[in-house]
PDB file of C-alpha atoms in Angstrom:
ATOM      1  CA  UNK A  87     -68.109-185.055  37.620  1.00 56.00           C
ATOM      2  CA  UNK A  88     -70.908-182.669  38.676  1.00 60.00           C
ATOM      3  CA  UNK A  89     -68.354-180.536  40.549  1.00 55.00           C
ATOM      4  CA  UNK A  90     -66.252-180.208  37.390  1.00 50.00           C
ATOM      5  CA  UNK A  91     -69.303-179.095  35.396  1.00 57.00           C
ATOM      6  CA  UNK A  92     -70.168-176.456  37.974  1.00 51.00           C
ATOM      7  CA  UNK A  93     -66.579-175.206  38.028  1.00 41.00           C
ATOM      8  CA  UNK A  94     -66.463-174.955  34.220  1.00 45.00           C
ATOM      9  CA  UNK A  95     -69.795-173.100  34.116  1.00 55.00           C
ATOM     10  CA  UNK A  96     -68.571-170.681  36.789  1.00 45.00           C
ATOM     11  CA  UNK A  97     -65.330-170.033  34.878  1.00 45.00           C
ATOM     12  CA  UNK A  98     -67.275-169.460  31.640  1.00 46.00           C
ATOM     13  CA  UNK A  99     -69.549-166.886  33.290  1.00 47.00           C
ATOM     14  CA  UNK A 100     -66.599-165.120  34.926  1.00 44.00           C
ATOM     15  CA  UNK A 101     -64.850-164.848  31.552  1.00 46.00           C
ATOM     16  CA  UNK A 102     -68.018-163.542  29.947  1.00 46.00           C
ATOM     17  CA  UNK A 103     -68.481-160.941  32.674  1.00 47.00           C
ATOM     18  CA  UNK A 104     -64.876-159.784  32.347  1.00 43.00           C
ATOM     19  CA  UNK A 105     -65.163-159.276  28.595  1.00 44.00           C
ATOM     20  CA  UNK A 106     -68.469-157.392  28.667  1.00 44.00           C
ATOM     21  CA  UNK A 107     -67.086-154.781  31.067  1.00 43.00           C
ATOM     22  CA  UNK A 108     -64.008-154.036  28.955  1.00 48.00           C
ATOM     23  CA  UNK A 109     -63.745-151.006  26.656  1.00 73.00           C
ATOM     24  CA  UNK A 110     -64.018-151.505  22.938  1.00 85.00           C
ATOM     25  CA  UNK A 111     -60.927-153.036  21.377  1.00 90.00           C
ATOM     26  CA  UNK A 112     -61.097-150.985  18.172  1.00 92.00           C
ATOM     27  CA  UNK A 113     -62.401-147.539  17.236  1.00 94.00           C
ATOM     28  CA  UNK A 114     -65.899-147.011  15.892  1.00 94.00           C
ATOM     29  CA  UNK A 115     -67.510-149.944  17.663  1.00 93.00           C
ATOM     30  CA  UNK A 116     -70.947-149.635  19.245  1.00 91.00           C
ATOM     31  CA  UNK A 117     -70.626-147.655  22.494  1.00 88.00           C
ATOM     32  CA  UNK A 118     -71.429-149.210  25.839  1.00 84.00           C
ATOM     33  CA  UNK A 119     -72.116-145.725  27.240  1.00 81.00           C
ATOM     34  CA  UNK A 120     -74.846-143.714  25.487  1.00 86.00           C
ATOM     35  CA  UNK A 121     -73.871-140.340  26.959  1.00 91.00           C
ATOM     36  CA  UNK A 122     -70.160-140.496  26.091  1.00 94.00           C
ATOM     37  CA  UNK A 123     -70.126-137.850  23.361  1.00 96.00           C
ATOM     38  CA  UNK A 124     -72.193-135.348  25.365  1.00 96.00           C
ATOM     39  CA  UNK A 125     -69.885-135.801  28.364  1.00 95.00           C
ATOM     40  CA  UNK A 126     -66.841-135.360  26.102  1.00 97.00           C
ATOM     41  CA  UNK A 127     -68.222-132.064  24.729  1.00 97.00           C
ATOM     42  CA  UNK A 128     -69.207-130.858  28.218  1.00 95.00           C
ATOM     43  CA  UNK A 129     -65.687-131.501  29.505  1.00 95.00           C
ATOM     44  CA  UNK A 130     -63.524-130.421  26.568  1.00 97.00           C
ATOM     45  CA  UNK A 131     -65.398-128.152  24.114  1.00 97.00           C
ATOM     46  CA  UNK A 132     -67.202-125.740  26.411  1.00 93.00           C
ATOM     47  CA  UNK A 133     -68.350-122.324  25.341  1.00 91.00           C
ATOM     48  CA  UNK A 134     -67.074-119.349  27.307  1.00 92.00           C
ATOM     49  CA  UNK A 135     -63.652-120.752  28.148  1.00 94.00           C
ATOM     50  CA  UNK A 136     -61.012-118.059  28.704  1.00 94.00           C
ATOM     51  CA  UNK A 137     -58.692-117.355  25.766  1.00 89.00           C
ATOM     52  CA  UNK A 138     -55.807-116.405  28.039  1.00 93.00           C
ATOM     53  CA  UNK A 139     -53.521-118.347  30.364  1.00 95.00           C
ATOM     54  CA  UNK A 140     -54.427-116.120  33.320  1.00 96.00           C
ATOM     55  CA  UNK A 141     -54.701-118.165  36.546  1.00 94.00           C
ATOM     56  CA  UNK A 142     -57.478-115.997  38.041  1.00 94.00           C
ATOM     57  CA  UNK A 143     -59.651-116.229  34.924  1.00 95.00           C
ATOM     58  CA  UNK A 144     -59.309-120.006  34.780  1.00 94.00           C
ATOM     59  CA  UNK A 145     -59.833-120.486  38.501  1.00 93.00           C
ATOM     60  CA  UNK A 146     -63.070-118.477  38.333  1.00 93.00           C
ATOM     61  CA  UNK A 147     -64.173-120.294  35.189  1.00 94.00           C
ATOM     62  CA  UNK A 148     -63.624-123.744  36.687  1.00 92.00           C
ATOM     63  CA  UNK A 149     -65.256-122.790  40.009  1.00 90.00           C
ATOM     64  CA  UNK A 150     -68.325-121.404  38.213  1.00 92.00           C
ATOM     65  CA  UNK A 151     -68.636-124.158  35.595  1.00 90.00           C
ATOM     66  CA  UNK A 152     -67.560-127.281  37.476  1.00 85.00           C
ATOM     67  CA  UNK A 153     -64.421-129.331  37.224  1.00 86.00           C
ATOM     68  CA  UNK A 154     -62.696-128.789  40.579  1.00 87.00           C
ATOM     69  CA  UNK A 155     -62.604-132.572  40.991  1.00 89.00           C
ATOM     70  CA  UNK A 156     -60.517-133.077  37.849  1.00 91.00           C
ATOM     71  CA  UNK A 157     -56.783-132.322  38.333  1.00 93.00           C
ATOM     72  CA  UNK A 158     -56.009-132.132  34.587  1.00 94.00           C
ATOM     73  CA  UNK A 159     -58.401-130.696  32.028  1.00 95.00           C
ATOM     74  CA  UNK A 160     -57.899-129.855  28.368  1.00 96.00           C
ATOM     75  CA  UNK A 161     -60.136-127.378  26.534  1.00 97.00           C
ATOM     76  CA  UNK A 162     -60.582-127.090  22.775  1.00 97.00           C
ATOM     77  CA  UNK A 163     -62.203-124.072  21.141  1.00 96.00           C
ATOM     78  CA  UNK A 164     -65.938-124.583  20.424  1.00 95.00           C
ATOM     79  CA  UNK A 165     -65.396-123.530  16.780  1.00 95.00           C
ATOM     80  CA  UNK A 166     -63.306-126.694  16.366  1.00 96.00           C
ATOM     81  CA  UNK A 167     -66.173-129.119  17.158  1.00 97.00           C
ATOM     82  CA  UNK A 168     -66.607-130.432  13.603  1.00 97.00           C
ATOM     83  CA  UNK A 169     -62.841-130.847  13.135  1.00 98.00           C
ATOM     84  CA  UNK A 170     -62.650-132.697  16.469  1.00 98.00           C
ATOM     85  CA  UNK A 171     -65.497-135.011  15.429  1.00 97.00           C
ATOM     86  CA  UNK A 172     -63.651-135.652  12.147  1.00 97.00           C
ATOM     87  CA  UNK A 173     -60.765-137.259  14.096  1.00 98.00           C
ATOM     88  CA  UNK A 174     -63.092-140.278  14.383  1.00 97.00           C
ATOM     89  CA  UNK A 175     -63.284-140.614  10.579  1.00 96.00           C
ATOM     90  CA  UNK A 176     -60.895-141.630   7.807  1.00 96.00           C
ATOM     91  CA  UNK A 177     -60.705-137.979   6.749  1.00 96.00           C
ATOM     92  CA  UNK A 178     -59.413-136.649  10.060  1.00 97.00           C
ATOM     93  CA  UNK A 179     -57.850-139.488  12.025  1.00 97.00           C
ATOM     94  CA  UNK A 180     -55.866-142.707  12.021  1.00 97.00           C
ATOM     95  CA  UNK A 181     -56.019-145.649  14.397  1.00 97.00           C
ATOM     96  CA  UNK A 182     -53.596-145.235  17.291  1.00 97.00           C
ATOM     97  CA  UNK A 183     -54.352-148.303  19.437  1.00 95.00           C
ATOM     98  CA  UNK A 184     -57.356-150.071  20.952  1.00 94.00           C
ATOM     99  CA  UNK A 185     -60.354-147.735  20.547  1.00 94.00           C
ATOM    100  CA  UNK A 186     -58.126-144.653  20.205  1.00 97.00           C
ATOM    101  CA  UNK A 187     -57.631-142.548  17.085  1.00 98.00           C
ATOM    102  CA  UNK A 188     -54.989-139.861  16.570  1.00 98.00           C
ATOM    103  CA  UNK A 189     -55.693-136.725  14.549  1.00 98.00           C
ATOM    104  CA  UNK A 190     -53.966-136.280  11.204  1.00 98.00           C
ATOM    105  CA  UNK A 191     -53.492-132.578  11.965  1.00 97.00           C
ATOM    106  CA  UNK A 192     -52.355-130.906  15.205  1.00 98.00           C
ATOM    107  CA  UNK A 193     -54.871-128.930  17.281  1.00 98.00           C
ATOM    108  CA  UNK A 194     -54.305-125.985  19.621  1.00 97.00           C
ATOM    109  CA  UNK A 195     -55.871-126.253  23.068  1.00 97.00           C
ATOM    110  CA  UNK A 196     -55.366-125.195  26.668  1.00 97.00           C
ATOM    111  CA  UNK A 197     -54.516-127.640  29.453  1.00 96.00           C
ATOM    112  CA  UNK A 198     -55.256-126.607  33.031  1.00 95.00           C
ATOM    113  CA  UNK A 199     -53.710-128.425  35.986  1.00 95.00           C
ATOM    114  CA  UNK A 200     -55.269-127.737  39.369  1.00 91.00           C
ATOM    115  CA  UNK A 201     -55.189-128.885  42.979  1.00 89.00           C
ATOM    116  CA  UNK A 202     -57.885-131.582  43.298  1.00 81.00           C
ATOM    117  CA  UNK A 203     -60.892-130.389  45.273  1.00 77.00           C
ATOM    118  CA  UNK A 204     -59.631-126.838  45.722  1.00 84.00           C
ATOM    119  CA  UNK A 205     -59.829-125.392  42.203  1.00 85.00           C
ATOM    120  CA  UNK A 206     -56.435-123.806  42.892  1.00 90.00           C
ATOM    121  CA  UNK A 207     -54.589-123.547  39.585  1.00 94.00           C
ATOM    122  CA  UNK A 208     -51.093-125.078  39.431  1.00 94.00           C
ATOM    123  CA  UNK A 209     -50.339-124.564  35.735  1.00 95.00           C
ATOM    124  CA  UNK A 210     -51.971-123.435  32.492  1.00 97.00           C
ATOM    125  CA  UNK A 211     -50.406-124.452  29.190  1.00 96.00           C
ATOM    126  CA  UNK A 212     -51.270-123.550  25.601  1.00 97.00           C
ATOM    127  CA  UNK A 213     -50.478-126.648  23.577  1.00 97.00           C
ATOM    128  CA  UNK A 214     -50.450-127.652  19.925  1.00 97.00           C
ATOM    129  CA  UNK A 215     -50.472-131.430  19.502  1.00 98.00           C
ATOM    130  CA  UNK A 216     -52.172-134.235  17.668  1.00 98.00           C
ATOM    131  CA  UNK A 217     -55.312-135.251  19.572  1.00 98.00           C
ATOM    132  CA  UNK A 218     -55.724-138.815  20.797  1.00 98.00           C
ATOM    133  CA  UNK A 219     -59.420-139.590  21.213  1.00 98.00           C
ATOM    134  CA  UNK A 220     -61.452-142.688  22.044  1.00 96.00           C
ATOM    135  CA  UNK A 221     -64.015-143.061  19.245  1.00 96.00           C
ATOM    136  CA  UNK A 222     -67.236-145.055  19.517  1.00 95.00           C
ATOM    137  CA  UNK A 223     -70.457-145.374  17.549  1.00 94.00           C
ATOM    138  CA  UNK A 224     -73.457-143.535  18.979  1.00 92.00           C
ATOM    139  CA  UNK A 225     -76.640-143.258  16.895  1.00 88.00           C
ATOM    140  CA  UNK A 226     -74.855-144.664  13.804  1.00 91.00           C
ATOM    141  CA  UNK A 227     -72.050-142.080  13.907  1.00 94.00           C
ATOM    142  CA  UNK A 228     -68.501-142.598  15.153  1.00 95.00           C
ATOM    143  CA  UNK A 229     -67.862-139.839  17.723  1.00 96.00           C
ATOM    144  CA  UNK A 230     -65.233-138.933  20.341  1.00 97.00           C
ATOM    145  CA  UNK A 231     -66.039-140.072  23.876  1.00 96.00           C
ATOM    146  CA  UNK A 232     -62.705-139.573  25.682  1.00 96.00           C
ATOM    147  CA  UNK A 233     -59.706-137.210  25.445  1.00 97.00           C
ATOM    148  CA  UNK A 234     -56.465-139.135  26.018  1.00 97.00           C
ATOM    149  CA  UNK A 235     -53.337-137.179  26.944  1.00 94.00           C
ATOM    150  CA  UNK A 236     -50.507-136.989  24.398  1.00 96.00           C
ATOM    151  CA  UNK A 237     -47.596-136.264  26.731  1.00 94.00           C
ATOM    152  CA  UNK A 238     -45.016-137.554  24.222  1.00 96.00           C
ATOM    153  CA  UNK A 239     -46.314-135.372  21.357  1.00 96.00           C
ATOM    154  CA  UNK A 240     -47.040-138.431  19.229  1.00 97.00           C
ATOM    155  CA  UNK A 241     -47.974-138.110  15.562  1.00 97.00           C
ATOM    156  CA  UNK A 242     -50.012-140.520  13.432  1.00 97.00           C
ATOM    157  CA  UNK A 243     -48.185-143.310  11.634  1.00 96.00           C
ATOM    158  CA  UNK A 244     -48.278-143.096   7.848  1.00 93.00           C
ATOM    159  CA  UNK A 245     -48.928-146.854   7.840  1.00 95.00           C
ATOM    160  CA  UNK A 246     -51.922-146.745  10.204  1.00 95.00           C
ATOM    161  CA  UNK A 247     -55.367-147.311   8.742  1.00 94.00           C
ATOM    162  CA  UNK A 248     -58.026-144.619   8.846  1.00 95.00           C
ATOM    163  CA  UNK A 249     -60.001-144.325  12.029  1.00 94.00           C
ATOM    164  CA  UNK A 250     -63.281-145.402  10.465  1.00 86.00           C
ATOM    165  CA  UNK A 251     -61.951-147.821   7.869  1.00 67.00           C
ATOM    166  CA  UNK A 252     -65.016-149.561   6.376  1.00 55.00           C
ATOM    167  CA  UNK A 253     -62.915-152.704   5.827  1.00 54.00           C
ATOM    168  CA  UNK A 254     -62.233-153.010   9.555  1.00 51.00           C
ATOM    169  CA  UNK A 255     -65.389-151.597  11.142  1.00 47.00           C
ATOM    170  CA  UNK A 256     -67.103-154.206  13.230  1.00 47.00           C
ATOM    171  CA  UNK A 257     -64.209-156.676  13.174  1.00 46.00           C
ATOM    172  CA  UNK A 258     -63.168-156.225  16.791  1.00 45.00           C
ATOM    173  CA  UNK A 259     -64.130-158.967  19.226  1.00 44.00           C
ATOM    174  CA  UNK A 260     -67.683-158.426  20.331  1.00 44.00           C
ATOM    175  CA  UNK A 261     -70.281-159.633  22.769  1.00 45.00           C
ATOM    176  CA  UNK A 262     -71.854-161.761  19.998  1.00 43.00           C
ATOM    177  CA  UNK A 263     -68.666-163.780  19.670  1.00 46.00           C
ATOM    178  CA  UNK A 264     -68.478-164.112  23.445  1.00 51.00           C
ATOM    179  CA  UNK A 265     -72.002-165.553  23.602  1.00 49.00           C
ATOM    180  CA  UNK A 266     -71.191-167.971  20.776  1.00 48.00           C
ATOM    181  CA  UNK A 267     -68.085-169.094  22.646  1.00 49.00           C
ATOM    182  CA  UNK A 268     -70.042-169.510  25.876  1.00 48.00           C
ATOM    183  CA  UNK A 269     -72.760-171.553  24.161  1.00 52.00           C
ATOM    184  CA  UNK A 270     -70.101-173.828  22.661  1.00 55.00           C
ATOM    185  CA  UNK A 271     -68.481-174.374  26.061  1.00 50.00           C
ATOM    186  CA  UNK A 272     -71.826-175.151  27.696  1.00 51.00           C
ATOM    187  CA  UNK A 273     -72.744-177.621  24.955  1.00 51.00           C
ATOM    188  CA  UNK A 274     -69.397-179.360  25.404  1.00 50.00           C
ATOM    189  CA  UNK A 275     -69.915-179.523  29.155  1.00 61.00           C
ATOM    190  CA  UNK A 276     -73.377-181.040  29.003  1.00 60.00           C
ATOM    191  CA  UNK A 277     -73.112-183.243  25.919  1.00 65.00           C
ATOM    192  CA  UNK A 278     -69.381-183.838  25.604  1.00 62.00           C
ATOM    193  CA  UNK A 279     -69.006-186.134  28.586  1.00 53.00           C
TER     194      UNK A 279
END
């Protein structure tokens, strides 16, 4: 009997640990990573990016500004920052899946593919596509924290809800529900037998 209790407690804690490490299951949930937006901007909306698709310019830019460790990088123009942030709102984006939103309007950006670790440029592409961004709440504002590739040139569904739909915000499974579930299981274990 004591062995069964220990096993059930162990399983409950393993399930709890698994769920707390997962990404948010819906957009505009509280972020588990406080620096996500700043990292997003540093990686994708840098000032001084070349306007051309010249290999030498991009190779020098990436060598001088970091990023040789990332084989695929997409760069949006810094003037687009507010429009990019708007993808994480009802005005500019719709829910795609999980914590991802897709922009209502297409954006133009440059994607650079390089040899990992060498900064050698394989390909530079000017693209115009709908952005797919992970959106999370930081300091009471829903902001982009991750740029997801859109290799199939997907567009938002007319039937999808807005990215920051006030009716849905906060309805994704959360740590609070996990703790409530765990407490219930523990009470059943200790008082249910």
